GROMACS .gro file of C-alpha atoms in nm:
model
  210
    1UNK     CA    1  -4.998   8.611  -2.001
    2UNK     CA    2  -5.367   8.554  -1.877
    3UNK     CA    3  -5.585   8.870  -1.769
    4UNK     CA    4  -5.458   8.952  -1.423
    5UNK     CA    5  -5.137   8.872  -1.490
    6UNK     CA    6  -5.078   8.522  -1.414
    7UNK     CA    7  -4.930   8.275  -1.631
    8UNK     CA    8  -5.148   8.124  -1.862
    9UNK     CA    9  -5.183   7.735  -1.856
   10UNK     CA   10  -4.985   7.499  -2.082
   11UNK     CA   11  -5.213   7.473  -2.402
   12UNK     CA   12  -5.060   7.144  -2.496
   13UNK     CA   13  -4.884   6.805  -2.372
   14UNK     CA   14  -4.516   6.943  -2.507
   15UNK     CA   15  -4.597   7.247  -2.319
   16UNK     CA   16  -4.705   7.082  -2.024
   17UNK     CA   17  -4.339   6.879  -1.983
   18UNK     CA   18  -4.163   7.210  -2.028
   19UNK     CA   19  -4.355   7.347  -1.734
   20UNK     CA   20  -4.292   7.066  -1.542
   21UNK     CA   21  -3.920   7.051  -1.644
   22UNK     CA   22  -3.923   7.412  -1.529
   23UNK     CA   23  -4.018   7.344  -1.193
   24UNK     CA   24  -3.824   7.078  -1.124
   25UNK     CA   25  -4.012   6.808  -1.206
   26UNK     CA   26  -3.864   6.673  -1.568
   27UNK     CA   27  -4.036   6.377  -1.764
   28UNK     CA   28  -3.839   6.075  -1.583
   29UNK     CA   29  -3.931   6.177  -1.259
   30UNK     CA   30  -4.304   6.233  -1.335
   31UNK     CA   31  -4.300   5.829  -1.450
   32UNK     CA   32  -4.135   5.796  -1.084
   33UNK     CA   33  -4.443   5.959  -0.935
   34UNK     CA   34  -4.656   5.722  -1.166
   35UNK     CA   35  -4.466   5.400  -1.062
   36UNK     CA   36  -4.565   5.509  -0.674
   37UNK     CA   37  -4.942   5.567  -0.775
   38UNK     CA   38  -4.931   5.281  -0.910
   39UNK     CA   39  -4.778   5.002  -0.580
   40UNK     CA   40  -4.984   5.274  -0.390
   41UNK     CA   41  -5.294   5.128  -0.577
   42UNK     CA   42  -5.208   4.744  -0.566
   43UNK     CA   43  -5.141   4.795  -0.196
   44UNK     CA   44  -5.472   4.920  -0.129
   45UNK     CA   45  -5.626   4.623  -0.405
   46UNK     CA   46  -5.443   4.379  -0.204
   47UNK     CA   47  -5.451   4.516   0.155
   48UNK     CA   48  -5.843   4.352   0.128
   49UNK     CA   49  -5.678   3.976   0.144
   50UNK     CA   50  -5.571   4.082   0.517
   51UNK     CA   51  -5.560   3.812   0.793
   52UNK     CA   52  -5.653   3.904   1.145
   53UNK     CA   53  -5.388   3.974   1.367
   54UNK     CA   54  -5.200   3.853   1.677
   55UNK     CA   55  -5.012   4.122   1.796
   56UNK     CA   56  -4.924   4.457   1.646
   57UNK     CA   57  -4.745   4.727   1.660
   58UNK     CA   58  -4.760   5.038   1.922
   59UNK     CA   59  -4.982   5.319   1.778
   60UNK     CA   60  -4.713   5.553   1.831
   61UNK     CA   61  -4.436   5.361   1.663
   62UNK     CA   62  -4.635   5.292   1.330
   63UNK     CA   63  -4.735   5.685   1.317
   64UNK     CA   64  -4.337   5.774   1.353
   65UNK     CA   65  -4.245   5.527   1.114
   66UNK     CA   66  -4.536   5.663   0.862
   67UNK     CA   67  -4.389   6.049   0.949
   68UNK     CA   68  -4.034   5.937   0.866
   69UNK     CA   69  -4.163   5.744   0.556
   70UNK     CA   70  -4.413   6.024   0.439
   71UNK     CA   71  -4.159   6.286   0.472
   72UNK     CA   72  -3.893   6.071   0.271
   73UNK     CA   73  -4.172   6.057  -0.005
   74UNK     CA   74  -4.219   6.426  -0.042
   75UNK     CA   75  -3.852   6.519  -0.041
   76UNK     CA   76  -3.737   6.255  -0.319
   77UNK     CA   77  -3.984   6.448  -0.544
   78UNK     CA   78  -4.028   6.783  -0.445
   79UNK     CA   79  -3.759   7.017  -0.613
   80UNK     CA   80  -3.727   7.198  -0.213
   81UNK     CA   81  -3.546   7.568  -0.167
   82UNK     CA   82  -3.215   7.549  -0.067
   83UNK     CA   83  -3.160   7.167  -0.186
   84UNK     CA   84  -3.144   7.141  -0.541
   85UNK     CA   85  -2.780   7.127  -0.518
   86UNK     CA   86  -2.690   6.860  -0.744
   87UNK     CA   87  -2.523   6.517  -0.686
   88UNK     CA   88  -2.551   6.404  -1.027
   89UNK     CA   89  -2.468   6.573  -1.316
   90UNK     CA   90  -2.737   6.624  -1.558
   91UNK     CA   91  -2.728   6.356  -1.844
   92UNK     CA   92  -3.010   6.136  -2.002
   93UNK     CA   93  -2.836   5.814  -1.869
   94UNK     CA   94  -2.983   5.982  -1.542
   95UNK     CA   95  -3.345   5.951  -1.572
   96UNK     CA   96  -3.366   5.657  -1.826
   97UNK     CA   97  -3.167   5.436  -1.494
   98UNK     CA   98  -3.394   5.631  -1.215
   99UNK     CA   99  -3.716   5.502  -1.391
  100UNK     CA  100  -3.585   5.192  -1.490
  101UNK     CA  101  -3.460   5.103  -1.111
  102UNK     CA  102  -3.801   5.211  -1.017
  103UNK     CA  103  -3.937   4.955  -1.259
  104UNK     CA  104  -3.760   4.701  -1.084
  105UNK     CA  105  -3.844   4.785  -0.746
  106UNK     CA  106  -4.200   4.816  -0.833
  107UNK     CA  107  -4.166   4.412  -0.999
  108UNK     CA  108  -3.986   4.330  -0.670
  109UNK     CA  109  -4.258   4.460  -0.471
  110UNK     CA  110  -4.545   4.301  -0.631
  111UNK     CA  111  -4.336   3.977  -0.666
  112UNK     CA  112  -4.273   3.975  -0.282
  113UNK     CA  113  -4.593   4.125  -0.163
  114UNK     CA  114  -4.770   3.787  -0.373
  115UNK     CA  115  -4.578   3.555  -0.221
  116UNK     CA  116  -4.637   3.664   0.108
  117UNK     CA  117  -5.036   3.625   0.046
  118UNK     CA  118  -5.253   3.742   0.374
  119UNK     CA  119  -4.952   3.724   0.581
  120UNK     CA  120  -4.886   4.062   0.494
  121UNK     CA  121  -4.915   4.387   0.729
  122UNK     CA  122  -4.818   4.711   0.706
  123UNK     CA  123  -4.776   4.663   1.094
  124UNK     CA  124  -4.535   4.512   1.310
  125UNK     CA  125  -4.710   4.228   1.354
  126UNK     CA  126  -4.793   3.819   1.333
  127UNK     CA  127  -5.078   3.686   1.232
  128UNK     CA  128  -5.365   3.389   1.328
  129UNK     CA  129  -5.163   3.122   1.105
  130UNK     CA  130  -4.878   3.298   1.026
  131UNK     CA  131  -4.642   3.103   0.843
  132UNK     CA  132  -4.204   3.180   0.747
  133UNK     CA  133  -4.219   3.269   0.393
  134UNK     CA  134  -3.893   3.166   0.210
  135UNK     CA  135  -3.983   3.136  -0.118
  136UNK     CA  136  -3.970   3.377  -0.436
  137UNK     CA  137  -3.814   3.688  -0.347
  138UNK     CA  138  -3.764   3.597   0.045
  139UNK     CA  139  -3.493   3.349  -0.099
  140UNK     CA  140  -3.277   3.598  -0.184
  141UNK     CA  141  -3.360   3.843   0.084
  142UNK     CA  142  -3.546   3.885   0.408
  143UNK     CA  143  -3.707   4.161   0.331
  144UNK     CA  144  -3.714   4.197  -0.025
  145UNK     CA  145  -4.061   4.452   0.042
  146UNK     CA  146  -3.847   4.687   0.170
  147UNK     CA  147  -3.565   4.637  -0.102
  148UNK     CA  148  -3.763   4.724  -0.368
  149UNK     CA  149  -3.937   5.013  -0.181
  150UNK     CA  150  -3.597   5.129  -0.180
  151UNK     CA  151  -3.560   5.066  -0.542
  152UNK     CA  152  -3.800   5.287  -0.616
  153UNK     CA  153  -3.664   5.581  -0.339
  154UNK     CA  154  -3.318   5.535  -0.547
  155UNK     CA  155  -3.450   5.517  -0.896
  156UNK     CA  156  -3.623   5.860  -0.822
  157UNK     CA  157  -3.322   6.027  -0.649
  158UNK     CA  158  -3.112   5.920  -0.966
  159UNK     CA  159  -3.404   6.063  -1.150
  160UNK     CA  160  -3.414   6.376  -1.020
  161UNK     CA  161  -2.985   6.401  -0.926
  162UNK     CA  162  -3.097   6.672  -0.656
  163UNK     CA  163  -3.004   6.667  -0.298
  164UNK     CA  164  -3.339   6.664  -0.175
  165UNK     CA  165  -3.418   6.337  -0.346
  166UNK     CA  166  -3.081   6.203  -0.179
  167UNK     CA  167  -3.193   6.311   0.185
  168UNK     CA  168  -3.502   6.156   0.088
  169UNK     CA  169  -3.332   5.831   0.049
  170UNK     CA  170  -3.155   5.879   0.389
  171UNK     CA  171  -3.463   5.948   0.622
  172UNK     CA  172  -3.600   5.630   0.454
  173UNK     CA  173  -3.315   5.446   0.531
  174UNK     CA  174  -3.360   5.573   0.877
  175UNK     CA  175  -3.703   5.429   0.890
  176UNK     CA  176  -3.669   5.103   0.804
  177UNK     CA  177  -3.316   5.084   0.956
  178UNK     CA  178  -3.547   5.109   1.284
  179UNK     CA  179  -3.845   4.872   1.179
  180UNK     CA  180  -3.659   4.555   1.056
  181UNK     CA  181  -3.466   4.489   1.410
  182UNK     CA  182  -3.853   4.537   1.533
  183UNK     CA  183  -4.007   4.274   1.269
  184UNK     CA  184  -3.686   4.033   1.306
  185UNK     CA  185  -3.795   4.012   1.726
  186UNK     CA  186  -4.116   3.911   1.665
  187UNK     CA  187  -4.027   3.714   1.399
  188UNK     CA  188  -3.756   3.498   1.593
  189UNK     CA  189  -3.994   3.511   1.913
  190UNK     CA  190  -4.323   3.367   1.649
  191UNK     CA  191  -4.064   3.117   1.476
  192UNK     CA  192  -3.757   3.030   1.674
  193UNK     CA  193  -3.505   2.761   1.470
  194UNK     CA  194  -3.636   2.788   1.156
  195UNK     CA  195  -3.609   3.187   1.143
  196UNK     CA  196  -3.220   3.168   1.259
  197UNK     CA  197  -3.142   2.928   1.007
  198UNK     CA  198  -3.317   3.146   0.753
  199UNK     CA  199  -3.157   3.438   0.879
  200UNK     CA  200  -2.861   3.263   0.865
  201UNK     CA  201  -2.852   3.151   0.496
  202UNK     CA  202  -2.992   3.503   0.398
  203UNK     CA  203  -2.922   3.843   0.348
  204UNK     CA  204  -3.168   4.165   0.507
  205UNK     CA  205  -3.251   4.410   0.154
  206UNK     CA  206  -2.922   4.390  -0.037
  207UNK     CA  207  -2.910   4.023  -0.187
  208UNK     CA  208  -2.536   3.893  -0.126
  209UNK     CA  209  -2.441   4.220   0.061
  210UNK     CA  210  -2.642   4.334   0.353
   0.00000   0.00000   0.00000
């Protein structure tokens, strides 16, 4: 114990993981929280390659949609009171799969976010020569952003096995079970034919499923 009767710090890397693993926040899901940092940081590199846009999104729906989002973030890592209740058992299987489906999301979201080049927004929106993308990932999906965002909320929740990380996974669902009708309106309205026979030959975020 440190003078005043606080803990003292960990004095080493081992000691370190054991204080993390003591509050909640064990080795697997830490590389979770690294694997966000680091899409968080190629969004913002290649959020500069931005075209300018047509029409956008209400203020007001794109700050709900970031509350539900931001919240869903928190609550897949935070070990919260009252919901650490597990739904997984604890077993190494656990976090080894959690990172390594947030491995693939992050590869799935890099993949998709390249091929969509400056027709990208964060927005509801189309842009000043916006073009239908159906190559690379948007072969298999429609939305194959959002799938392996989701990747990554799952991969942590299996991570961390708690029931906060699995309402996490639910408000995000709830998010983006709102914004893709929105997207898929404009996107019929900007495209017409050749969106409904691409939304025709392909699934939403689930390839073959859904």
């Amino acid at each position: 114990m440190r003078r005043g009767g606080g803990p003292a710090p960990p004095a080493s890397f081992p000691e370190f993981l054991a204080h993390s693993r003591a509050a909640g926040l064990p080795p697997s899901i830490l590389l979770c929280i690294l694997l966000w940092l680091a899409l968080s940081a190629y969004w913002s590199w290649a959020a500069r390659s931005k075209s300018e846009a047509r029409s956008s999104e209400g203020v007001l729906s794109r700050q709900f949609h970031m509350l539900l989002v931001s919240a869903a973030q928190l609550l897949v890592f935070l070990p919260v009171p009252g919901l650490r209740m597990r739904f997984l058992p604890v077993a190494p299987w656990g976090g080894i799969a959690g990172v390594g489906l947030c491995l693939a999301g992050l590869a799935f979201c890099v993949a998709a976010r390249r091929e969509l080049g400056r027709n990208w927004s964060g927005e509801v929106t189309t842009k000043v020569g916006h073009t239908l993308v159906t190559g690379g990932p948007y072969a298999l999906v429609r939305h194959p952003i959002y799938t392996g965002v989701f990747g990554l909320y799952i991969g942590t929740a299996v991570a961390s096995g708690e029931l906060h990380a699995l309402v996490g996974v639910v408000l995000a669902a709830i998010a983006y079970a709102r914004k893709v009708p929105m997207e898929e309106k404009v996107l019929a309205a900007e495209f017409g034919d050749a969106w409904t026979d691409y939304r025709a030959r392909t699934k939403a975020i689930i390839p073959f499923a859904f």
